[in-house]
PDB file of C-alpha atoms in Angstrom:
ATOM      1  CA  UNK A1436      13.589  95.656  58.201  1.00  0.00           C
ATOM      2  CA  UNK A1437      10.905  93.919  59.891  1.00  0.00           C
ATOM      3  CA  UNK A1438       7.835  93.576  57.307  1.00  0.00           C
ATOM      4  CA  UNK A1439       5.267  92.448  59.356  1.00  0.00           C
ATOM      5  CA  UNK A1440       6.240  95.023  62.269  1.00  0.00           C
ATOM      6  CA  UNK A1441       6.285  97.483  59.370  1.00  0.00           C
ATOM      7  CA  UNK A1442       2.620  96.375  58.021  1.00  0.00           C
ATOM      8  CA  UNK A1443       1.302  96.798  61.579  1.00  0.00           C
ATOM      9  CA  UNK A1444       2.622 100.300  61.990  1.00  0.00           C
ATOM     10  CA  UNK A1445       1.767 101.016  58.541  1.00  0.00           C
ATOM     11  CA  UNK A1446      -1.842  99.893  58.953  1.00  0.00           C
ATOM     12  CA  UNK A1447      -2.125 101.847  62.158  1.00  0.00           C
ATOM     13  CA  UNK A1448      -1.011 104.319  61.256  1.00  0.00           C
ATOM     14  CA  UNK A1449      -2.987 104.675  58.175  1.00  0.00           C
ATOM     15  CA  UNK A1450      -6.313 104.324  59.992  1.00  0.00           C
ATOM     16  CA  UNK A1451      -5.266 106.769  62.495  1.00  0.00           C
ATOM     17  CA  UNK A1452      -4.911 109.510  60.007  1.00  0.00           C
ATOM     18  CA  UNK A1453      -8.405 108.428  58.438  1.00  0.00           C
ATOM     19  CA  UNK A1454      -7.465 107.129  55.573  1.00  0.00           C
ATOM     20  CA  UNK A1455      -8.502 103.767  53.417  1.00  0.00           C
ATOM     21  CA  UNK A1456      -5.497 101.988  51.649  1.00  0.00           C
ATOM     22  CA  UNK A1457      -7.097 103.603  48.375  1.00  0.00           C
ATOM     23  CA  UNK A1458      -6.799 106.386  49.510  1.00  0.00           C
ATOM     24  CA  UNK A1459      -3.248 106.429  50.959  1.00  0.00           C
ATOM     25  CA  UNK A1460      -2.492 104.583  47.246  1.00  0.00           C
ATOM     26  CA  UNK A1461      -3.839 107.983  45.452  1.00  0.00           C
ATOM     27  CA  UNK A1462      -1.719 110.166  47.625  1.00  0.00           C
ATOM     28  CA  UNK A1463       1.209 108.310  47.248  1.00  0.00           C
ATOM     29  CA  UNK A1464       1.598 106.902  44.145  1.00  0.00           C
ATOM     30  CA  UNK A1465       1.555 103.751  44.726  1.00  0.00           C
ATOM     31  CA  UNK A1466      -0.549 100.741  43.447  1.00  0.00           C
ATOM     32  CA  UNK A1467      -3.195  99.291  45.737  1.00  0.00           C
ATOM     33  CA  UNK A1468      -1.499  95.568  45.643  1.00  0.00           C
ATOM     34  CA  UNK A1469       1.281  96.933  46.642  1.00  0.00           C
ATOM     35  CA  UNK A1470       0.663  98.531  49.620  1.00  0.00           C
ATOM     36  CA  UNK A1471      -1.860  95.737  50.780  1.00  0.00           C
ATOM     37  CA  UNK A1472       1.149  93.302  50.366  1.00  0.00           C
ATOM     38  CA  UNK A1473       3.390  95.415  52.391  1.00  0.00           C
ATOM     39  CA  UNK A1474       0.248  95.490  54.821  1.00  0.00           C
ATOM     40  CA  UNK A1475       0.167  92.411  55.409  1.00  0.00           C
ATOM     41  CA  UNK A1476       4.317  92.035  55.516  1.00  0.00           C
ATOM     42  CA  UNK A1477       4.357  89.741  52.452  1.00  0.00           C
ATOM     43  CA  UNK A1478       7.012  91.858  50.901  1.00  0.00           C
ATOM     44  CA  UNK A1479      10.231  90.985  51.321  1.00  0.00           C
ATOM     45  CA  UNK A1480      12.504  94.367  51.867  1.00  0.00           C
ATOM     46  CA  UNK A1481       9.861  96.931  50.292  1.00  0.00           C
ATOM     47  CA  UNK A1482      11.838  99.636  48.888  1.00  0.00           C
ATOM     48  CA  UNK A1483      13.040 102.472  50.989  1.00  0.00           C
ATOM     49  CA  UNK A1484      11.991 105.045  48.857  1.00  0.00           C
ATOM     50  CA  UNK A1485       8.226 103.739  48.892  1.00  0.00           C
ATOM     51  CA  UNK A1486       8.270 103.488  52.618  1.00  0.00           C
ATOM     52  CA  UNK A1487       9.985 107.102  52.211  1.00  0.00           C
ATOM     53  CA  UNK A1488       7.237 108.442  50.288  1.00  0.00           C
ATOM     54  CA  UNK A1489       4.183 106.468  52.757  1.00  0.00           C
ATOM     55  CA  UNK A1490       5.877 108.250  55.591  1.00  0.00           C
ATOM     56  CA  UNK A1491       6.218 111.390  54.027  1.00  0.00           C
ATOM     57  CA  UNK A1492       2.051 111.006  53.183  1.00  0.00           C
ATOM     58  CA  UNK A1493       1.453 109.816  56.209  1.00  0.00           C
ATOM     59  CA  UNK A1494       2.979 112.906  58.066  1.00  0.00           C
ATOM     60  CA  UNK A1495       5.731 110.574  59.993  1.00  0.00           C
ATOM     61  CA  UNK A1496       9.029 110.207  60.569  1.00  0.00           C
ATOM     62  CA  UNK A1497      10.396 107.487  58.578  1.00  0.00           C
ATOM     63  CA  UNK A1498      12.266 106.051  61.527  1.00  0.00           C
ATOM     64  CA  UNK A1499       9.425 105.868  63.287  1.00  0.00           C
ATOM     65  CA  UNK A1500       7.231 103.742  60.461  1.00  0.00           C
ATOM     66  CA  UNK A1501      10.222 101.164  59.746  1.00  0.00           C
ATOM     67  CA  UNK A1502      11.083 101.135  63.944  1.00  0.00           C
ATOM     68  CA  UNK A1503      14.435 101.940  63.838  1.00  0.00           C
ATOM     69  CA  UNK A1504      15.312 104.115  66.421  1.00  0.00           C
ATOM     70  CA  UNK A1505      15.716 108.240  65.413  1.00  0.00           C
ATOM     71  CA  UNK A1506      19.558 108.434  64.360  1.00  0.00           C
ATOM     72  CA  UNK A1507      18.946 112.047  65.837  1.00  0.00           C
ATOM     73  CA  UNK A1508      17.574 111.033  69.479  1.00  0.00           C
ATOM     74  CA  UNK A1509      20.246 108.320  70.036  1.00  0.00           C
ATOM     75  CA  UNK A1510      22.707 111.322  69.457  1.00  0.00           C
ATOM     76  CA  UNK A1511      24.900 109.092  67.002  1.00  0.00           C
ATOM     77  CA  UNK A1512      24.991 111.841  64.430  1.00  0.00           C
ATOM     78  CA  UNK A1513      27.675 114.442  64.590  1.00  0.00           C
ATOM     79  CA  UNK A1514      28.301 117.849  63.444  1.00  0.00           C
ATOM     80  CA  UNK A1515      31.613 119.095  61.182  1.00  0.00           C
ATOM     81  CA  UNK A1516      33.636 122.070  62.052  1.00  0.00           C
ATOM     82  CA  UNK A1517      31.860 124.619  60.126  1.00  0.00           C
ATOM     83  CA  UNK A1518      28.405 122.800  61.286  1.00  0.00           C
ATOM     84  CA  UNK A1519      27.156 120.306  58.862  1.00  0.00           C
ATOM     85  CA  UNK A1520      24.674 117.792  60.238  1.00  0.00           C
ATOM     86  CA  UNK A1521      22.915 116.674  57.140  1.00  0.00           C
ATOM     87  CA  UNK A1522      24.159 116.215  53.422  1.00  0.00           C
ATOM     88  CA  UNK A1523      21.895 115.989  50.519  1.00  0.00           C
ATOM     89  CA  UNK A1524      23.426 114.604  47.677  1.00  0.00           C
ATOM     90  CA  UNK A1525      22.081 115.112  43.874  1.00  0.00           C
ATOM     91  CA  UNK A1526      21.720 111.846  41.949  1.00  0.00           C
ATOM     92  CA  UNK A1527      22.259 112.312  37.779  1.00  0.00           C
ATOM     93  CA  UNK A1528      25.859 113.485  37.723  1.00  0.00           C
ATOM     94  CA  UNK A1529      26.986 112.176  41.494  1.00  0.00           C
ATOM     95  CA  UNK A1530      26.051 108.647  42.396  1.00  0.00           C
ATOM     96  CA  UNK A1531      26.083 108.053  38.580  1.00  0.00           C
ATOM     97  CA  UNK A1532      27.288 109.381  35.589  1.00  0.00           C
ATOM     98  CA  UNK A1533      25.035 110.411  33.072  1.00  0.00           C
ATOM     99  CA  UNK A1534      22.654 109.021  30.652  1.00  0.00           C
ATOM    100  CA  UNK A1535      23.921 110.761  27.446  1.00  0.00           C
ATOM    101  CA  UNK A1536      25.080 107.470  26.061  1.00  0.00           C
ATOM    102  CA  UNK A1537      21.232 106.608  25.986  1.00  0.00           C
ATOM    103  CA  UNK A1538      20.834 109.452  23.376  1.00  0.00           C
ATOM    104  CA  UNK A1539      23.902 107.866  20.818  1.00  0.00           C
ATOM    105  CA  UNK A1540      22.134 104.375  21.400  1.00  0.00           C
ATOM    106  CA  UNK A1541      18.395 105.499  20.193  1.00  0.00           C
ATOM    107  CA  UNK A1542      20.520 106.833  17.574  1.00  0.00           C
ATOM    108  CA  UNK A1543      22.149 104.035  16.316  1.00  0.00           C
ATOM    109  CA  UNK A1544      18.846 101.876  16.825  1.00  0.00           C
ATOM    110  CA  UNK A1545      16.391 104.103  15.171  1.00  0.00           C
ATOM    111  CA  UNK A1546      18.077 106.059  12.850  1.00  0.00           C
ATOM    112  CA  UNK A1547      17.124 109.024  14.142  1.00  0.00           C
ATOM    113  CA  UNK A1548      19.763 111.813  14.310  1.00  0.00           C
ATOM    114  CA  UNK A1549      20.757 113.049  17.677  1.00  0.00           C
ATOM    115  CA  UNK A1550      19.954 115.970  17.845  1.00  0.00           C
ATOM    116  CA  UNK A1551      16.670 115.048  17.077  1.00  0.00           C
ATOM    117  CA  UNK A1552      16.518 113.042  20.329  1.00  0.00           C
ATOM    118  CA  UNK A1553      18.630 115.350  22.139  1.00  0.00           C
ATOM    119  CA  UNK A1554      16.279 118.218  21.045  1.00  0.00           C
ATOM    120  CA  UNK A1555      12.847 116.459  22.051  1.00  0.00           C
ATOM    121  CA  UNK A1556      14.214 114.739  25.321  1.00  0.00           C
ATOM    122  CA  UNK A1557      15.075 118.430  27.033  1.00  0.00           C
ATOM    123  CA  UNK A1558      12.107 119.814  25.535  1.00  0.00           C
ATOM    124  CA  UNK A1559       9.911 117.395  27.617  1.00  0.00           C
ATOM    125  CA  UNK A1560      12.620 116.286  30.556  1.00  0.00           C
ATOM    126  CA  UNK A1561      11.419 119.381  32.823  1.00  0.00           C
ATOM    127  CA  UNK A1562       7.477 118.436  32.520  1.00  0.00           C
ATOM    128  CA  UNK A1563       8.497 114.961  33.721  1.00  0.00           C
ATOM    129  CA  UNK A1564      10.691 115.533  36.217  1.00  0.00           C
ATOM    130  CA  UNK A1565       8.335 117.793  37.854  1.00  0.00           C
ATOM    131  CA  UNK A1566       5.898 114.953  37.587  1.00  0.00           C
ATOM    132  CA  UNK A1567       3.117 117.772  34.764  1.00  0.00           C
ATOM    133  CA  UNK A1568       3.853 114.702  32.105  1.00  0.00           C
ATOM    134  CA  UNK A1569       3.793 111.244  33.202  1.00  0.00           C
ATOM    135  CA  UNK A1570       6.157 108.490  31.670  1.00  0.00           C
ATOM    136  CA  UNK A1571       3.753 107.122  29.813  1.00  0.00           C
ATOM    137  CA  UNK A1572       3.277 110.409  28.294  1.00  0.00           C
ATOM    138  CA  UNK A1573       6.473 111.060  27.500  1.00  0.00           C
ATOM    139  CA  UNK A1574       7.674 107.937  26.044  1.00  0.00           C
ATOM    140  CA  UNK A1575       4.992 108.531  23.118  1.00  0.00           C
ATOM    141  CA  UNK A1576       5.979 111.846  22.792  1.00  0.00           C
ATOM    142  CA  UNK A1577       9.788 110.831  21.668  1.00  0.00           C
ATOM    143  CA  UNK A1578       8.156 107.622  19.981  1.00  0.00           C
ATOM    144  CA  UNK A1579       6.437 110.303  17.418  1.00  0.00           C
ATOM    145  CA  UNK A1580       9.055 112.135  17.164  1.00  0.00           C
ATOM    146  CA  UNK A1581      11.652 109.484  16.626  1.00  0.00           C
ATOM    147  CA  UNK A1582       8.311 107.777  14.344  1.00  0.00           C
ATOM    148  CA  UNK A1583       8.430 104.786  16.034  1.00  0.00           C
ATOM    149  CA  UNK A1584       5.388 102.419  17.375  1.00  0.00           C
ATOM    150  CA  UNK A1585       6.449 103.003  21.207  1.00  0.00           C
ATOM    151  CA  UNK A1586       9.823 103.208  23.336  1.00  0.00           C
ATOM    152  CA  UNK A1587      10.526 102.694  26.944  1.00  0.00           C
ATOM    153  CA  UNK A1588      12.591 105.910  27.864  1.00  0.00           C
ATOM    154  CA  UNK A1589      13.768 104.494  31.601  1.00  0.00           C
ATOM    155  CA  UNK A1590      15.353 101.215  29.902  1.00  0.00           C
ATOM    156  CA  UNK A1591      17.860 103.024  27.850  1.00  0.00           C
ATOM    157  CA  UNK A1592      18.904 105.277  30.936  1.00  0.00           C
ATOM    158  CA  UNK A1593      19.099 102.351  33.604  1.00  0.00           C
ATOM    159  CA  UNK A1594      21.242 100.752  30.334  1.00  0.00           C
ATOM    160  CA  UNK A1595      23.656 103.755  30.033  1.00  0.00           C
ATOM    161  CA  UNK A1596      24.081 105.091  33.809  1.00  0.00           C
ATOM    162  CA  UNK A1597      26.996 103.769  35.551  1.00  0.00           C
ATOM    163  CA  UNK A1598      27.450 103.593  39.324  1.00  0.00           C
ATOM    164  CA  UNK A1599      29.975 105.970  40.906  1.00  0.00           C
ATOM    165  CA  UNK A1600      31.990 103.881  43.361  1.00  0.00           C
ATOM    166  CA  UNK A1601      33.762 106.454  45.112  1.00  0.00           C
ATOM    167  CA  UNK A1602      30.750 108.585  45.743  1.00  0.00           C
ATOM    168  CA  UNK A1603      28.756 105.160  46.532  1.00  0.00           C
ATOM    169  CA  UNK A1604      31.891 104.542  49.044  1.00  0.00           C
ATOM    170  CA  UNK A1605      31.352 108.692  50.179  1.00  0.00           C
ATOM    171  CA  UNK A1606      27.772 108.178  50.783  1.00  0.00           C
ATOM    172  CA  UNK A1607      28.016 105.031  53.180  1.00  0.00           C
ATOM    173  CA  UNK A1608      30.846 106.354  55.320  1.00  0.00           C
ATOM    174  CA  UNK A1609      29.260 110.297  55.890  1.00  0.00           C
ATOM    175  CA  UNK A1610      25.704 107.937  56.108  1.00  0.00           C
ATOM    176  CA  UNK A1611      27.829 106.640  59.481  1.00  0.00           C
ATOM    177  CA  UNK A1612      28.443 109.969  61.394  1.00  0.00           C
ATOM    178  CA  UNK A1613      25.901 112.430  59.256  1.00  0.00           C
ATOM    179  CA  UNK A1614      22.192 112.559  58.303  1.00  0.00           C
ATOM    180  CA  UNK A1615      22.014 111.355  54.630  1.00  0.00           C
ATOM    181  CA  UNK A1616      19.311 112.782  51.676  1.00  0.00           C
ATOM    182  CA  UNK A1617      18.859 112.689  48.251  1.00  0.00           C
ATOM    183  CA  UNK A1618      17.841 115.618  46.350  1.00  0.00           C
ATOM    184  CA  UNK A1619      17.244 114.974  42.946  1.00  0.00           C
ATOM    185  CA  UNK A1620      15.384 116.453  39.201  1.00  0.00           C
ATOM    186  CA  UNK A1621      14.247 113.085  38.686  1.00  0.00           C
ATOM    187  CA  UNK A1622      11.682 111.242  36.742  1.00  0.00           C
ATOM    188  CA  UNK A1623       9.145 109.121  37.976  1.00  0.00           C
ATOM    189  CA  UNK A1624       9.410 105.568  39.318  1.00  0.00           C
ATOM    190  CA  UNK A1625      13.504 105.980  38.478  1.00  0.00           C
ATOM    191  CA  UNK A1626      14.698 105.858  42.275  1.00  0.00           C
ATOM    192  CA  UNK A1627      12.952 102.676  42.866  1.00  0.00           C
ATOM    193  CA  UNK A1628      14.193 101.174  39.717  1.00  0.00           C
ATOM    194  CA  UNK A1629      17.859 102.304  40.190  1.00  0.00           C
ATOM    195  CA  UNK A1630      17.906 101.224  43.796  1.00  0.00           C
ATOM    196  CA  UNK A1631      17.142  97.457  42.801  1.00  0.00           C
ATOM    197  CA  UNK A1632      19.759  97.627  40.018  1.00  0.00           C
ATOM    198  CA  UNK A1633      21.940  98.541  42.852  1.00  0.00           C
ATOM    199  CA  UNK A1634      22.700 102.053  41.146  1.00  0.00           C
ATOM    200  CA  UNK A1635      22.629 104.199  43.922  1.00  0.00           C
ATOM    201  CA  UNK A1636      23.941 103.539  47.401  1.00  0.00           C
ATOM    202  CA  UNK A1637      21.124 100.866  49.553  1.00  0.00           C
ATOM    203  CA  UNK A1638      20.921 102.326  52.785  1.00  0.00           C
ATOM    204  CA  UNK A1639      18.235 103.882  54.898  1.00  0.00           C
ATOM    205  CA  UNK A1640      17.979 108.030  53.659  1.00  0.00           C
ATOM    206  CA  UNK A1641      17.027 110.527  56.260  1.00  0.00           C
ATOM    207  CA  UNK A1642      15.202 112.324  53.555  1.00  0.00           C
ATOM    208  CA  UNK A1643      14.408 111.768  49.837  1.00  0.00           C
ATOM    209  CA  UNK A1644      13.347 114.644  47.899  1.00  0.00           C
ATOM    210  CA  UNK A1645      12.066 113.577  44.571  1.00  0.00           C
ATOM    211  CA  UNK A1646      11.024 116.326  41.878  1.00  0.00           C
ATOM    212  CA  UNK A1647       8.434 114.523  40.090  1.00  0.00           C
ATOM    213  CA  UNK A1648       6.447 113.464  43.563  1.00  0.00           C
ATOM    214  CA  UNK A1649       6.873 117.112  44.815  1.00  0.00           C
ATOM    215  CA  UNK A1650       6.110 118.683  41.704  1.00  0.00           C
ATOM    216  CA  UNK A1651       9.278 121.286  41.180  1.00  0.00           C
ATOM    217  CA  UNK A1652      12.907 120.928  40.039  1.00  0.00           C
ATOM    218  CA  UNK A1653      16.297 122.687  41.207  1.00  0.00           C
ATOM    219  CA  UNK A1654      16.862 125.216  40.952  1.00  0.00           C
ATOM    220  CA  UNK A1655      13.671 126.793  41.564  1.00  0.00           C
ATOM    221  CA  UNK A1656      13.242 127.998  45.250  1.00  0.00           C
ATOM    222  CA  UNK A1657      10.580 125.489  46.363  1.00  0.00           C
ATOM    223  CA  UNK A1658      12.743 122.604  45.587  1.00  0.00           C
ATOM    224  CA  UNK A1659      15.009 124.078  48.545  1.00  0.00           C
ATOM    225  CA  UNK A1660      12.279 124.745  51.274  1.00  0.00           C
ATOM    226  CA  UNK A1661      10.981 121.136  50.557  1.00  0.00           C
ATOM    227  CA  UNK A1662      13.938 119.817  51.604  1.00  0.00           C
ATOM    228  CA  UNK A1663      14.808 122.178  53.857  1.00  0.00           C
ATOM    229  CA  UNK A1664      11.836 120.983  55.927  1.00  0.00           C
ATOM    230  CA  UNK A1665      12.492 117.406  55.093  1.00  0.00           C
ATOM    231  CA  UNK A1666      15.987 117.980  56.923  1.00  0.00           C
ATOM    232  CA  UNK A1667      14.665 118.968  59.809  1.00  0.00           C
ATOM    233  CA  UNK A1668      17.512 121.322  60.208  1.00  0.00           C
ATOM    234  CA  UNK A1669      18.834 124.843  60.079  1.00  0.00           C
ATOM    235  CA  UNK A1670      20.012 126.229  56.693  1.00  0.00           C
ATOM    236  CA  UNK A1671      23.377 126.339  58.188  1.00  0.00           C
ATOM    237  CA  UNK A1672      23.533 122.717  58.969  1.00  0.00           C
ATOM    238  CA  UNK A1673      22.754 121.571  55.443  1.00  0.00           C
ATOM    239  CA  UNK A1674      25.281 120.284  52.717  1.00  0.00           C
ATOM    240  CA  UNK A1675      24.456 120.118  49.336  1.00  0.00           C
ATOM    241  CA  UNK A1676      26.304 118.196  46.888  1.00  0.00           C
ATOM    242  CA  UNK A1677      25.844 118.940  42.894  1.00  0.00           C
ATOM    243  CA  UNK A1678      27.167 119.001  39.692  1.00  0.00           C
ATOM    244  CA  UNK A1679      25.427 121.978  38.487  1.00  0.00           C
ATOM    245  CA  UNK A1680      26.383 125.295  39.375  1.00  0.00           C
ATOM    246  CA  UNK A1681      23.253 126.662  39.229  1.00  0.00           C
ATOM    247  CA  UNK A1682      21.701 124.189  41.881  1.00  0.00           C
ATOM    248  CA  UNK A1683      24.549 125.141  44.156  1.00  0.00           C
ATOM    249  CA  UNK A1684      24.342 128.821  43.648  1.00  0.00           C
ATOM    250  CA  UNK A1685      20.459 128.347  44.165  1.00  0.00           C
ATOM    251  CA  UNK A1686      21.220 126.519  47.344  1.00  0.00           C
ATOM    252  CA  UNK A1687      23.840 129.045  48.538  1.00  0.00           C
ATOM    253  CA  UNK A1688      21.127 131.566  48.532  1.00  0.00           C
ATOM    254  CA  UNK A1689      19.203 129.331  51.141  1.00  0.00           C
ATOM    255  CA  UNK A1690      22.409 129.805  53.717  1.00  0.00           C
ATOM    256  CA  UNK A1691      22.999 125.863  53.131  1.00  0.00           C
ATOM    257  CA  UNK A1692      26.760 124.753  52.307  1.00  0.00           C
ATOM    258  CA  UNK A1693      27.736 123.877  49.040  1.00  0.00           C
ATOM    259  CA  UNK A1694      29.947 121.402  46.630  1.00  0.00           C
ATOM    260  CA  UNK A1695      30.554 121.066  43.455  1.00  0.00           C
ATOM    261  CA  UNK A1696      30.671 117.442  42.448  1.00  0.00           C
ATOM    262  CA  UNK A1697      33.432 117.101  39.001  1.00  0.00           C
ATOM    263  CA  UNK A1698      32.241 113.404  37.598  1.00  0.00           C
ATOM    264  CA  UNK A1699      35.902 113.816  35.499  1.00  0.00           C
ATOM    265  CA  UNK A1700      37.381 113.808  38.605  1.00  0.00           C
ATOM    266  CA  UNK A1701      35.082 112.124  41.254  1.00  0.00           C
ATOM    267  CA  UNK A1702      38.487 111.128  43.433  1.00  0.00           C
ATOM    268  CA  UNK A1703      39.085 114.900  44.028  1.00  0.00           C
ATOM    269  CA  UNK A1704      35.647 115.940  44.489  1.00  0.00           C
ATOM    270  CA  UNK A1705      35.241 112.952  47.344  1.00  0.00           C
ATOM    271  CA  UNK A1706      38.676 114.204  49.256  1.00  0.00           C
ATOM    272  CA  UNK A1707      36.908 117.983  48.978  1.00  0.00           C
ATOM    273  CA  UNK A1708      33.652 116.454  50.609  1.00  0.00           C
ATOM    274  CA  UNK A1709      35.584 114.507  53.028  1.00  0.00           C
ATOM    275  CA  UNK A1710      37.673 117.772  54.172  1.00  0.00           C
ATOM    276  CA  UNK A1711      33.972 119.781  54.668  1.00  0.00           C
ATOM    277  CA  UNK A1712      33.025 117.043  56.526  1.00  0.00           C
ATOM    278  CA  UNK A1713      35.492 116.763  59.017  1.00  0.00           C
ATOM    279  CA  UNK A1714      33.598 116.406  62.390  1.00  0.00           C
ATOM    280  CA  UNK A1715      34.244 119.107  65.508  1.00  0.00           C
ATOM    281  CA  UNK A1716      36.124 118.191  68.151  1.00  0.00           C
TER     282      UNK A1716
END
């Protein structure tokens, strides 16, 4: 990526949609030093899920605000036999496994029993993931509850995630011939964190829907036409890949394609994927 090509466009852009960089900083969530740094190009490889969420603000195509040319336009994408263009893949339960090992660790640390934590984390998890309670907010809420002076909630689950390699392999080679998304029940600031921890697959996403920057989760409806418009696609070119059954079903109902991702037997689930997307002749 070319920062200082990027800052220009950014800065351009910006202005020509009337907006002051503290303003642009409230609508994105972002702090104001760091989008004057990536202004001015003095950050090296800005995240692509920041750029993501400026283009997204800015009402752009992200291809167009980093200067890469549209994957779409230089007809490099293709289409599979039952016409998939674009696959969104979830994140908790595909590119890694999940966190529940964070929940026997604050046990062991604290004291506390796990249910305890267990009980408190999914009363609260919703709120945050659709962005209603921030972090912050959160993290005292379990502090109380676990009656300790404070705890930082994203530490223990970047500590107890694990990278899926096959799906990390999955997601680079169907990122070659297919538009690439991730659709996600996510809290905040947990993308960017994961990407430099090299959790989750570094590559350039065609679309990133986040629930705690759009404000609802799967499987409720909106989650679906958000990212149905983010895809820039017919219902019938869409692929989602999940480990819930209830996302899928949800996303079924939309007309998109669907997959159930088994973490217990990722190698199975990848050769399923690959199959599905097997392009036309």
């Amino acid at each position: 990526m070319d920062e200082k090509g990027l800052g220009k466009r950014l800065q351009t852009a910006r202005q020509a949609a009337g907006l002051t960089q503290q303003q642009l900083c409230q609508k994105a969530g972002l702090s104001y030093s760091t989008l004057a740094k990536i202004e001015r190009g003095a950050i090296k490889a800005p995240s692509i899920f920041t750029i993501q969420q400026i283009a997204g603000v800015l009402g752009m195509p992200l291809d167009e605000l980093i200067g890469s040319p549209s994957l779409s336009a230089a007809g490099s994408k293709k289409r599979s036999k039952s016409g998939i263009s674009f696959v969104f893949f979830d994140v908790n339960g595909c590119l890694v496994r999940f966190f529940h090992r964070a929940f026997t660790r604050l046990a062991e640390e604290t004291g506390a029993q796990a249910d305890l934590i267990e009980t408190t984390f999914w009363h609260f998890n919703d709120l945050v993931c659709r962005g209603e309670m921030s972090l912050e907010e959160f993290n005292g809420a379990l502090a109380q509850q676990l009656k300790l002076p404070q705890l930082d909630w994203q530490t223990y689950y970047l500590d107890a995630i694990d990278p899926i390699s096959q799906m990390h392999e999955l997601v680079r080679w169907a990122a070659e011939s297919y538009q690439v998304g991730l659709l996600t029940n996510i809290m905040p600031g947990f993308l960017d964190a994961m990407r430099e921890r090299g959790l989750i697959p570094d590559i350039t996403y065609s679309a990133i829907v986040d629930s705690s920057k759009v404000g609802v989760i799967k499987p409720e409806p909106k989650m679906y036409e958000v990212a149905q418009k983010e895809a820039q696609c017919a219902p019938s070119e869409i692929l989602l890949v999940d480990d819930s059954r209830a996302n899928i079903m949800a996303a079924e109902r939309f007309g998109w394609h669907v997959l159930w991702f088994d973490d217990y037997r990722p190698g199975e689930s990848v050769k399923r994927i690959k199959t599905a997307l097997e392009p036309a002749e």
